[in-house]
XYZ file of C-alpha atoms in Angstrom:
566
model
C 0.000 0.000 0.000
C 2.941 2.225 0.771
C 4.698 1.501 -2.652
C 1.820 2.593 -4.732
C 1.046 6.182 -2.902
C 5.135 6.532 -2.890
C 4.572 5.649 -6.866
C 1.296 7.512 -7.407
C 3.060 10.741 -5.332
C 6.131 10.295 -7.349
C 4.284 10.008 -10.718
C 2.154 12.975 -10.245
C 4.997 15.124 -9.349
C 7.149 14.208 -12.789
C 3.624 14.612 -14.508
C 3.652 18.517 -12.325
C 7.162 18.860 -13.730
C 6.620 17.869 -17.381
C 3.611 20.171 -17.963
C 5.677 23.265 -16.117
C 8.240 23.318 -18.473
C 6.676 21.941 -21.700
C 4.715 24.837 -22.864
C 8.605 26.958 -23.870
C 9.807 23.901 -24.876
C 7.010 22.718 -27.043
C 7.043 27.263 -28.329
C 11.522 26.376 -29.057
C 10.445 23.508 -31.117
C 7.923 25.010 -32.913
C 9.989 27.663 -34.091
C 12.661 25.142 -35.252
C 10.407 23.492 -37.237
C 9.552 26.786 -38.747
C 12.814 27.562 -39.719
C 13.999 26.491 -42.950
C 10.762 27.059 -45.017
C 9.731 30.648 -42.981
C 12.618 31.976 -41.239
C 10.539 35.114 -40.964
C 7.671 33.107 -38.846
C 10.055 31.172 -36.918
C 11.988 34.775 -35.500
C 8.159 36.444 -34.606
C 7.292 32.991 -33.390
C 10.860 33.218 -31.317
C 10.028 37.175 -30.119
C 6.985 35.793 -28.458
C 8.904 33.751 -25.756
C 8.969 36.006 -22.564
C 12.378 35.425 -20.746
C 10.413 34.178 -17.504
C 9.261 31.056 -19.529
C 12.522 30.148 -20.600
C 12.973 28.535 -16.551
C 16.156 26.109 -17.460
C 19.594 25.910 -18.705
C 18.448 23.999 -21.994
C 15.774 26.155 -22.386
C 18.019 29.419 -22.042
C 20.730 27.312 -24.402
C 17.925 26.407 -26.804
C 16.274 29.685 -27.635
C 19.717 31.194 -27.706
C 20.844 29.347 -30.465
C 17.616 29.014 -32.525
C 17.206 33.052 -32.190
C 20.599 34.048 -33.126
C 20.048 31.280 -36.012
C 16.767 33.397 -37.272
C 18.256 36.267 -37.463
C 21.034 35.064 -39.523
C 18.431 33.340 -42.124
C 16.655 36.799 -41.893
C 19.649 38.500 -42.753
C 20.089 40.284 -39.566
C 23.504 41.508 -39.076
C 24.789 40.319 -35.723
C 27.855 41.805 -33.893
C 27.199 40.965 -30.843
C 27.657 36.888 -29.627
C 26.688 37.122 -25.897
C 23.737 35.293 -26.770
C 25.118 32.529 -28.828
C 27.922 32.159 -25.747
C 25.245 30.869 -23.798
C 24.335 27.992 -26.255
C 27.935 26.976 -27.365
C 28.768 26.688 -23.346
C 25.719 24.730 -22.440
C 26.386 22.175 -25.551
C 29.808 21.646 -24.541
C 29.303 21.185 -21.478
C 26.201 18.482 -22.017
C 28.393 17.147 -25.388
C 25.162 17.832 -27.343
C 27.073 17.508 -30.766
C 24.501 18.652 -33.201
C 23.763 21.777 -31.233
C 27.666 21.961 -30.908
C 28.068 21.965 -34.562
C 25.105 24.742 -35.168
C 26.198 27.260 -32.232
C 29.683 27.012 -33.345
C 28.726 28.141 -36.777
C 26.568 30.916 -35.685
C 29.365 32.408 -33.386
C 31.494 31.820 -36.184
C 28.909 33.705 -38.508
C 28.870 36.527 -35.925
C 32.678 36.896 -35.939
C 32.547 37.141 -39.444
C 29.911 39.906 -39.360
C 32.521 41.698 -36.931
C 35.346 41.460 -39.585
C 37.531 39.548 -37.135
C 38.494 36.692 -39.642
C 40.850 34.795 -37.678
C 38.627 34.288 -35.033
C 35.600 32.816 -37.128
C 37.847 30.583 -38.473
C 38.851 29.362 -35.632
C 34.813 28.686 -34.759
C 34.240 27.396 -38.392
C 36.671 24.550 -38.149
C 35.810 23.711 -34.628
C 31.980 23.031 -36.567
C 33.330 21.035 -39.090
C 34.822 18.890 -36.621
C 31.413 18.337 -34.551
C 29.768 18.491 -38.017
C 31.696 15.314 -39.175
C 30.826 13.256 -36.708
C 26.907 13.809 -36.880
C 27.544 13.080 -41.213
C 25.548 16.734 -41.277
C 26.551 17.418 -45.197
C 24.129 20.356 -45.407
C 25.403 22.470 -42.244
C 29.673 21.002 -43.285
C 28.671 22.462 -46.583
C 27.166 25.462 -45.230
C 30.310 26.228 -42.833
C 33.128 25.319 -46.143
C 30.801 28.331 -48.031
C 31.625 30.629 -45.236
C 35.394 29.528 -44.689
C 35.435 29.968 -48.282
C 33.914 33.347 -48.461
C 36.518 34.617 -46.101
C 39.379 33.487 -47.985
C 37.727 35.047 -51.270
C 37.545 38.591 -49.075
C 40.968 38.150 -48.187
C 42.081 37.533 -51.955
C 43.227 34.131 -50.926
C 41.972 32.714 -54.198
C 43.717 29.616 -54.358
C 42.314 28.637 -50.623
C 39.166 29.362 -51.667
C 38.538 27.781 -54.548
C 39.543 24.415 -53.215
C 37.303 25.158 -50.405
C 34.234 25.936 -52.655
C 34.882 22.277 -54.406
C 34.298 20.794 -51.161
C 31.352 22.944 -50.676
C 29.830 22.258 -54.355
C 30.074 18.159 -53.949
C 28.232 18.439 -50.255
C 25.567 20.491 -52.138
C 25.307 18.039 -55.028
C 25.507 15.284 -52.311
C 22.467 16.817 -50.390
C 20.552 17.865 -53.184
C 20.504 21.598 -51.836
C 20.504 23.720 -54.858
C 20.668 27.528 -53.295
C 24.547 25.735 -51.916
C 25.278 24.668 -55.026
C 24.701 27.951 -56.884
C 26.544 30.141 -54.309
C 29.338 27.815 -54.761
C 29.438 27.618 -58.491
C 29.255 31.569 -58.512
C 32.124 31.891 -56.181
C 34.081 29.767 -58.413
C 33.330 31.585 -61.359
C 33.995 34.430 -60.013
C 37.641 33.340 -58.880
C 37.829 32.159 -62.698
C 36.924 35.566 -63.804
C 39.992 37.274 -61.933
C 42.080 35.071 -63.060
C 41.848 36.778 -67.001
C 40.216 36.177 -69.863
C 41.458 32.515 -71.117
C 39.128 31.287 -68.086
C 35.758 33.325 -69.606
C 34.385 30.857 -71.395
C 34.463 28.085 -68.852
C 33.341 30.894 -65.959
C 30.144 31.824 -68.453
C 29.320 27.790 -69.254
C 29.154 27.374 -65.281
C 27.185 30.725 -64.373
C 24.541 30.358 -67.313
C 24.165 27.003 -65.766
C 23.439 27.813 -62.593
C 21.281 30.570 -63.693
C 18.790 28.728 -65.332
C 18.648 26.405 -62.200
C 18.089 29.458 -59.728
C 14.967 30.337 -62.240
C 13.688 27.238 -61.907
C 14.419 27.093 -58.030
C 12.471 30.549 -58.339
C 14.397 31.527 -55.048
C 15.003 35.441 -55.550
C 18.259 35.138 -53.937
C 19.717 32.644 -55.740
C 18.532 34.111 -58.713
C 19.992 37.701 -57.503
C 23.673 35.886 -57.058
C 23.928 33.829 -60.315
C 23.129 37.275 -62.261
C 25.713 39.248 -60.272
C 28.264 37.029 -61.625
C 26.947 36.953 -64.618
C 26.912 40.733 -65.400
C 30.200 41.052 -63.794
C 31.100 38.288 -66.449
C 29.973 40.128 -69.201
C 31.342 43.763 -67.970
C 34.789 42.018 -68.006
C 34.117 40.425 -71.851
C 32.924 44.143 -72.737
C 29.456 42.476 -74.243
C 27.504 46.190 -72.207
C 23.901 45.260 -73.242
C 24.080 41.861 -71.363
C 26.241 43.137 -68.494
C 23.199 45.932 -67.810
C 20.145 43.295 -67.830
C 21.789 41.096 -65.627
C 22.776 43.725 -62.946
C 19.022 44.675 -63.109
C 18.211 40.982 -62.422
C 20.533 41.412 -59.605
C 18.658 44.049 -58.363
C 15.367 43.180 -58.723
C 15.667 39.731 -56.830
C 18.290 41.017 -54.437
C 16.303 40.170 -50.915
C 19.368 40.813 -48.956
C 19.808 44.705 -48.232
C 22.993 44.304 -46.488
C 24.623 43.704 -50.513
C 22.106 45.619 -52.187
C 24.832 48.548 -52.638
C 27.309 45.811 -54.406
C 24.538 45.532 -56.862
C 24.190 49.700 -57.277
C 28.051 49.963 -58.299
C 27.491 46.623 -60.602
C 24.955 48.567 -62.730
C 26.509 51.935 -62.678
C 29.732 50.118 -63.856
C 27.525 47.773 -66.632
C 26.287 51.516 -67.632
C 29.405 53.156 -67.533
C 30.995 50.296 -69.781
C 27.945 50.998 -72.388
C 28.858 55.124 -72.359
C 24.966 55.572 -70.372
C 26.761 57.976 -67.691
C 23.389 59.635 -66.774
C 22.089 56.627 -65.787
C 25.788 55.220 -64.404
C 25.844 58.334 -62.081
C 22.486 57.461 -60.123
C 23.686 53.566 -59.528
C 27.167 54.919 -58.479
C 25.955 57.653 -56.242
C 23.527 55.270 -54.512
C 26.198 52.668 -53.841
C 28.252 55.882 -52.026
C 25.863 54.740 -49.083
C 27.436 51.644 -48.763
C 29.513 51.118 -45.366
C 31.529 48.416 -47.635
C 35.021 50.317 -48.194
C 35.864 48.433 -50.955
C 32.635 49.189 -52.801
C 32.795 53.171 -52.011
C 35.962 52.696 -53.478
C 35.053 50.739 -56.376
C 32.212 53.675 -57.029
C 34.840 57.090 -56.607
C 37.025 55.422 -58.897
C 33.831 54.397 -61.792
C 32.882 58.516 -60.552
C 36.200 59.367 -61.288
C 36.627 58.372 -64.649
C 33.166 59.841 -65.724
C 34.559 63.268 -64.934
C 37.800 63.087 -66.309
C 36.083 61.434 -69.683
C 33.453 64.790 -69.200
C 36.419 67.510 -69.096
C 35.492 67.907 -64.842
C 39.325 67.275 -63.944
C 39.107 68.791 -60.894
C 36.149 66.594 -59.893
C 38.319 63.799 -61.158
C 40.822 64.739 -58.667
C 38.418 64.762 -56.037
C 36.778 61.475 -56.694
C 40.684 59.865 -56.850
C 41.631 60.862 -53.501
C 38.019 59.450 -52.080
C 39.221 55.939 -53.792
C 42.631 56.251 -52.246
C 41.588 56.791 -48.877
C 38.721 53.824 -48.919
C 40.904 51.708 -50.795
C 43.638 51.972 -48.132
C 40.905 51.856 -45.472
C 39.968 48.329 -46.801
C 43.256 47.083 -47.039
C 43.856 47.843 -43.441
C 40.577 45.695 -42.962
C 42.931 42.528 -44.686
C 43.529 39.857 -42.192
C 45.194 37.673 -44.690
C 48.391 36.946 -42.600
C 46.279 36.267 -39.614
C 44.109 34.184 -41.523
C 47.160 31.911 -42.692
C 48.255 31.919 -39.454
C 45.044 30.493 -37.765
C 44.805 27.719 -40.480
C 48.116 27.095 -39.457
C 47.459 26.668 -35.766
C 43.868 25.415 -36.279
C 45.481 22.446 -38.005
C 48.731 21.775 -35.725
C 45.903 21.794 -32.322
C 43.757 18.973 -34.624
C 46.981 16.895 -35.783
C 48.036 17.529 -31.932
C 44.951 16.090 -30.201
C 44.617 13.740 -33.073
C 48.213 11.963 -32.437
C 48.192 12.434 -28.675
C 47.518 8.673 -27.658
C 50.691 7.866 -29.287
C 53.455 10.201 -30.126
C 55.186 7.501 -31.809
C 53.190 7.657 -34.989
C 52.636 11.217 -34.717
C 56.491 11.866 -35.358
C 56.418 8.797 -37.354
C 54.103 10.666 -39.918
C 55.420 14.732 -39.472
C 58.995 13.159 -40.674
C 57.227 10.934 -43.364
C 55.747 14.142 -44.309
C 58.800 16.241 -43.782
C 60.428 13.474 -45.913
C 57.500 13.614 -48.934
C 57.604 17.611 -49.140
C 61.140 18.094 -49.171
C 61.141 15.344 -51.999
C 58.288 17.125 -54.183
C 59.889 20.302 -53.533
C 63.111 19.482 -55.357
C 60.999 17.559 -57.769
C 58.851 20.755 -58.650
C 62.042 22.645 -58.244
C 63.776 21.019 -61.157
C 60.760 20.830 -62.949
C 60.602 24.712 -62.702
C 63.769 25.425 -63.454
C 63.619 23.191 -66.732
C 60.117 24.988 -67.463
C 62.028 28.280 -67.247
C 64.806 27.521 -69.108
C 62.506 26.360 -72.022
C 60.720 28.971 -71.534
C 63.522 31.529 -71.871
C 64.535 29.194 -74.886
C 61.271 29.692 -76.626
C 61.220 33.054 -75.698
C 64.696 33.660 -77.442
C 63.534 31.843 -80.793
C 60.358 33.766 -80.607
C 61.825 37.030 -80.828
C 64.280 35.912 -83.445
C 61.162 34.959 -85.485
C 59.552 37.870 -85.188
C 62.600 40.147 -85.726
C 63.166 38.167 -89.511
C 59.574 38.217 -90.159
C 59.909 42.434 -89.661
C 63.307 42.532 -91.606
C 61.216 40.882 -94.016
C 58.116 43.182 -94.495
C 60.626 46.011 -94.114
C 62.122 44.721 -97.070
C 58.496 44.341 -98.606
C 57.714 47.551 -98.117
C 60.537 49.317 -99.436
C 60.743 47.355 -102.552
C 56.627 47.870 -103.334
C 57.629 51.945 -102.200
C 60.511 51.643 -104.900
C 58.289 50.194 -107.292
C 55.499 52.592 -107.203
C 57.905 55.397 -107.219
C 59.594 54.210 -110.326
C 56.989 52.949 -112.397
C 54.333 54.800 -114.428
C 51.212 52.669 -113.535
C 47.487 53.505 -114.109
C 45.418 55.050 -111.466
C 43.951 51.327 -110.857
C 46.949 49.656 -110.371
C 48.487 52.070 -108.317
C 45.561 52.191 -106.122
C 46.210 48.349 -105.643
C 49.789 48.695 -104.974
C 48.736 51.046 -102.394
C 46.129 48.848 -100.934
C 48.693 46.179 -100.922
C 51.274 48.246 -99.279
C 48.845 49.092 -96.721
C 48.005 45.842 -95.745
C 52.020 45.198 -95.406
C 52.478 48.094 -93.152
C 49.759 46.510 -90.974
C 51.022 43.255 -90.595
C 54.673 45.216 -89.979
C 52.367 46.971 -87.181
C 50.558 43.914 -85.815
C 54.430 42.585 -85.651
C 56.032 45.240 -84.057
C 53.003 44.976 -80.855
C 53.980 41.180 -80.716
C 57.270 42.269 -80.430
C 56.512 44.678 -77.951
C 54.341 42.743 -75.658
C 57.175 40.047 -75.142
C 60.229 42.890 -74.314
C 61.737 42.747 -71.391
C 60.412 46.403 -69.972
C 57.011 45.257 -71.016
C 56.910 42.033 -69.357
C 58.776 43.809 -66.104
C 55.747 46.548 -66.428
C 53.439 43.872 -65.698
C 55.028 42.542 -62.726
C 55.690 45.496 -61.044
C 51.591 46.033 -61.120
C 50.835 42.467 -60.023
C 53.027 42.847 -57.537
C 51.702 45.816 -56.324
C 47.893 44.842 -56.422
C 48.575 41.387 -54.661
C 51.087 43.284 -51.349
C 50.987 46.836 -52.773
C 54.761 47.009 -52.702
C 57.178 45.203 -54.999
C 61.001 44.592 -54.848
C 61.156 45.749 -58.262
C 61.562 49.044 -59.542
C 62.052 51.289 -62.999
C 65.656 52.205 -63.899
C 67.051 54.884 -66.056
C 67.659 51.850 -67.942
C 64.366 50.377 -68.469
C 62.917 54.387 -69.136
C 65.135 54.389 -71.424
C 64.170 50.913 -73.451
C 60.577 51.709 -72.813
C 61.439 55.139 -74.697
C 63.167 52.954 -77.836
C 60.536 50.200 -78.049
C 58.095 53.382 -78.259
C 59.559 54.795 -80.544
C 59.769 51.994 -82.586
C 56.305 50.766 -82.600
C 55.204 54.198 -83.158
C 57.896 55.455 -85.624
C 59.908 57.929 -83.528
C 57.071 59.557 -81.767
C 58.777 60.552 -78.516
C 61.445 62.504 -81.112
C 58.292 64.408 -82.898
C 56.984 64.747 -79.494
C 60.444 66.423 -78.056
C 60.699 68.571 -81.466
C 57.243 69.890 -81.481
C 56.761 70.642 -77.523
C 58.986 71.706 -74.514
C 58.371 68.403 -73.004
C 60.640 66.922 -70.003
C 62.436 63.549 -69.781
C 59.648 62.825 -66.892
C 56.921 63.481 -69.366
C 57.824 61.771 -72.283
C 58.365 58.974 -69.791
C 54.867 59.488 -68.918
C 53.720 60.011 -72.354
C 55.222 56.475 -73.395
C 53.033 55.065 -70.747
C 49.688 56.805 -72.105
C 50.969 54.825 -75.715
C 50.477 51.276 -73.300
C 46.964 49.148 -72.744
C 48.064 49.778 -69.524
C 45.193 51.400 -67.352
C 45.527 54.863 -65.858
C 44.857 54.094 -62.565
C 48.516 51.677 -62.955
C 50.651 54.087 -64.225
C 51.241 55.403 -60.141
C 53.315 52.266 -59.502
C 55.640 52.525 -62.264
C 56.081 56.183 -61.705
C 56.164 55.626 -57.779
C 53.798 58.179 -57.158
C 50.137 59.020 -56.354
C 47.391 58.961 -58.937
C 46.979 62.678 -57.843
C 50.038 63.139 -59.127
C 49.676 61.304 -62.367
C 46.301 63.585 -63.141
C 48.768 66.868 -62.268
C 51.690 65.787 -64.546
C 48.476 65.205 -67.604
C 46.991 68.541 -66.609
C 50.029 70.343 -66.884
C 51.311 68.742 -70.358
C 47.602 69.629 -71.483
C 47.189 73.114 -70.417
C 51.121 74.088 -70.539
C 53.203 72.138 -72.811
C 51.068 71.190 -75.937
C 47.965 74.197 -74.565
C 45.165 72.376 -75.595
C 42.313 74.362 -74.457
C 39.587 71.909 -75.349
C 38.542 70.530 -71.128
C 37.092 67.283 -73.320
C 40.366 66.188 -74.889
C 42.554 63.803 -73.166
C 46.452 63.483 -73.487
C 45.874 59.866 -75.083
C 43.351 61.225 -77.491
C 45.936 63.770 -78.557
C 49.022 61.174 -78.612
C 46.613 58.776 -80.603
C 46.618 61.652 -83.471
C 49.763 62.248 -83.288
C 50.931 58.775 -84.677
């Protein structure tokens, strides 16, 4: 008789104990199971939980995750992870892996949101670990997109794009399509920088991807796959299809927080088609941007409007506003932090990985030691007999292209002899003239080849690279290399620095400058050639203008007047 009223008491007090605390419990699931088809429900559903119901640990740990997790899927920047603290020390403390995995992705998500790289790293791998044990493909493939993304910011191209391979197979893997996308844009994109022998392949991918968004008919994924696509098409100069795209970009852009990117990618697309009206609204909206690198991205489109409109002095202005965000940006750059994290990230795994037996852990860092140092003298050699080929081909190349000029030289002077000396109708002069023409062309077309692969051209182009990948290079421009630049000038151009000198009091400094104008090189480059600011580039132009060859008109440029003068 005892054992059943100590039973029935005991039962009804677990029974008393259940219904306390299932109501907020019952409320948290609820809103989970709201939360990949309506984030939006699952955050007002979330907003309704007073604090006072939330009455234990798990609770507390449970809402904190699953409302820092609908904010994120609501696009709700997040800065501050006091919130998400509380969950990732109650899971790992109760070794709840699954929760693990998702609160140490959201703090990783909100360290991201606080630019400090390095750390969400550090929380993104720590994920990956918990997420490899549950065999979660869709949150691993989540947190590679964001490791990923991070390595893209920090220009760490390589990194990323092995990342985003992972993160494209886990997509394919889990049938998640809005992954997949993101991933194959990222990789396009990556392909894009890289120049235009990888356009084709980029625009196969991204045209794929698009018509999967469409039929996906998710607005964001739609919104990425045409950013990437109109940024495609800026790069291949094809304007028309650069401009619808960056509308579509626009128009199904639900995120607000990149809404500005997609201002500054139609005021470029117009800018590219010569629509500056309309490139000037798209630009001046992205100004409100708090991005750095897209204010810059927009002063220096802003810029070139003005100079191409005669407003130098606007030009000026709009240069120094991309300076200052540019280097503002760059200061943001964590990418020798970011190295450094992977590095320790991976030496604390291999470290708790080998710690039950040291043994095998040096047995396999030597093996390793052993294997690198072996492929490194392999690739070494390999190099070196690359480069020496190359140098060889590079030698035979030139010789081929210097007897193919002797040759047309020797063209051209003979058909110039022969039209000189001959009495020949009107008709067949004309076609001696038309075939002369054509020979002076292909002597043209010969001496650019020949240009391109010089020595001061090629050491042009590294100085730049070098500069846009550290902003500093070990290399610099000699009186030397002026003064081949000045003789391969003058010989693609017949003599024009000496017409130049003749005809205008210009300096050694400006016909240097002058030579560089007579490049494909862009503008913007010639600063770290010159080693100076782009302010000063624009003052040196202004003052050949207006002093040196007095060219009133505010619409003509310097390289519109060297092009004539050719």
């Amino acid at each position: 008789m005892k054992t059943t009223v100590l039973a029935t008491i005991l039962f009804t007090f677990c029974l008393l104990v259940a219904c306390t605390r299932s109501e907020p419990s019952y409320k948290l699931v609820q809103a989970d199971s709201l939360m990949q088809k309506s984030p939006d429900s699952a955050l007002r559903f979330l907003r309704e939980i007073y604090p006072e119901e939330l009455r234990t640990a798990e609770d507390k740990a449970y809402y904190a995750l699953l409302i820092t997790q609908a904010q994120d899927k609501n696009f709700i920047t997040q800065t501050d992870d006091s919130l998400i603290c509380i969950a990732v020390q109650y899971y790992d403390s109760t070794e709840c892996i699954p929760k693990q995995a998702k609160a140490y992705y959201y703090w990783g998500c909100i360290k991201r949101n606080k630019n400090n790289h390095p750390e969400a790293l550090k929380k993104f791998f720590i994920a990956i670990t918990h997420a490899k044990k549950l065999s979660d493909g869709k949150l691993a493939g989540h947190i590679y997109n964001n490791v990923a993304n991070i390595y893209t910011l920090q220009k760490l191209d390589e990194q990323a794009d092995s990342i985003y391979q992972i993160t494209e197979k886990l997509a394919i893997q889990e049938k998640d399509s809005g992954l997949w996308i993101d991933a194959v844009s990222q990789r396009s994109m990556i392909d894009i920088r890289k120049g235009k022998e990888y356009y084709h392949r980029a625009e196969e991918k991204l045209l794929h991807a698009f018509e999967i968004s469409q039929h996906t008919a998710q607005r964001n994924m739609i919104a990425k796959a045409a950013y990437s696509l109109s940024l495609l098409y800026g790069r291949m100069n094809m304007g028309r299809e650069a401009v619808i795209f960056a509308k579509l970009n626009i128009d199904n852009q639900d995120n607000t927080k990149v809404l500005y990117r997609g201002y500054l990618l139609l005021g470029d697309a117009y800018y590219k088609t010569a629509q500056y009206d309309s490139a000037l609204i798209y630009l001046n909206k992205a100004l409100y941007s708090k991005d750095h690198f897209t204010k810059a991205g927009a002063y220096m489109r802003l810029a070139d409007i003005a100079q191409k409109q005669g407003k130098l002095e606007k030009a000026l202005e709009m240069e120094r506003k991309y300076s200052s965000h540019m280097d503002s940006a760059q200061q943001k750059q964590q990418s020798s932090e970011i190295i450094a994290t992977e590095k320790n990230m991976l030496i604390q795994s291999k470290q708790s990985e080998y710690k039950a037996n040291l043994n095998q852990f040096y047995y396999y860092t030597i093996t390793g030691a052993v294997i690198f140092l072996t492929l490194f003298l392999v690739i070494w050699r390999r190099y070196r007999k690359e480069i020496l080929h190359f140098k060889q081909k590079e030698i035979e190349q030139d010789k081929k292209i210097g007897e193919l000029l002797q040759q047309k030289d020797e063209q051209i002077a003979s058909l110039q002899k022969e039209i000189a000396l001959h009495n020949y109708s009107q008709t067949e002069k004309q076609n001696l003239k038309e075939e002369l023409h054509i020979l002076k062309t292909e002597r043209q077309a010969l001496l650019n080849e020949s240009y391109e692969h010089s020595e001061v051209y090629v050491k042009m182009k590294r100085i730049i690279q070098a500069y846009k990948k550290t902003d500093k290079s070990s290399e610099h421009f000699s009186e030397e290399d002026w003064k081949q630049l000045i003789a391969e000038t003058d010989m693609r151009w017949n003599n024009i620095t000496l017409r130049l000198a003749t005809r205008y009091p210009l300096s050694q400094n400006e016909i240097h400058l002058c030579c560089l104008y007579l490049t494909d090189i862009p503008t913007s480059h010639f600063r770290y050639i010159m080693e100076c600011s782009r302010d000063a580039i624009y003052k040196k132009t202004k003052k050949i203008l207006e002093q040196k060859i007095e060219c009133s008109d505010k619409s003509t440029t310097l390289r519109d007047i060297l092009e004539n003068f050719l």
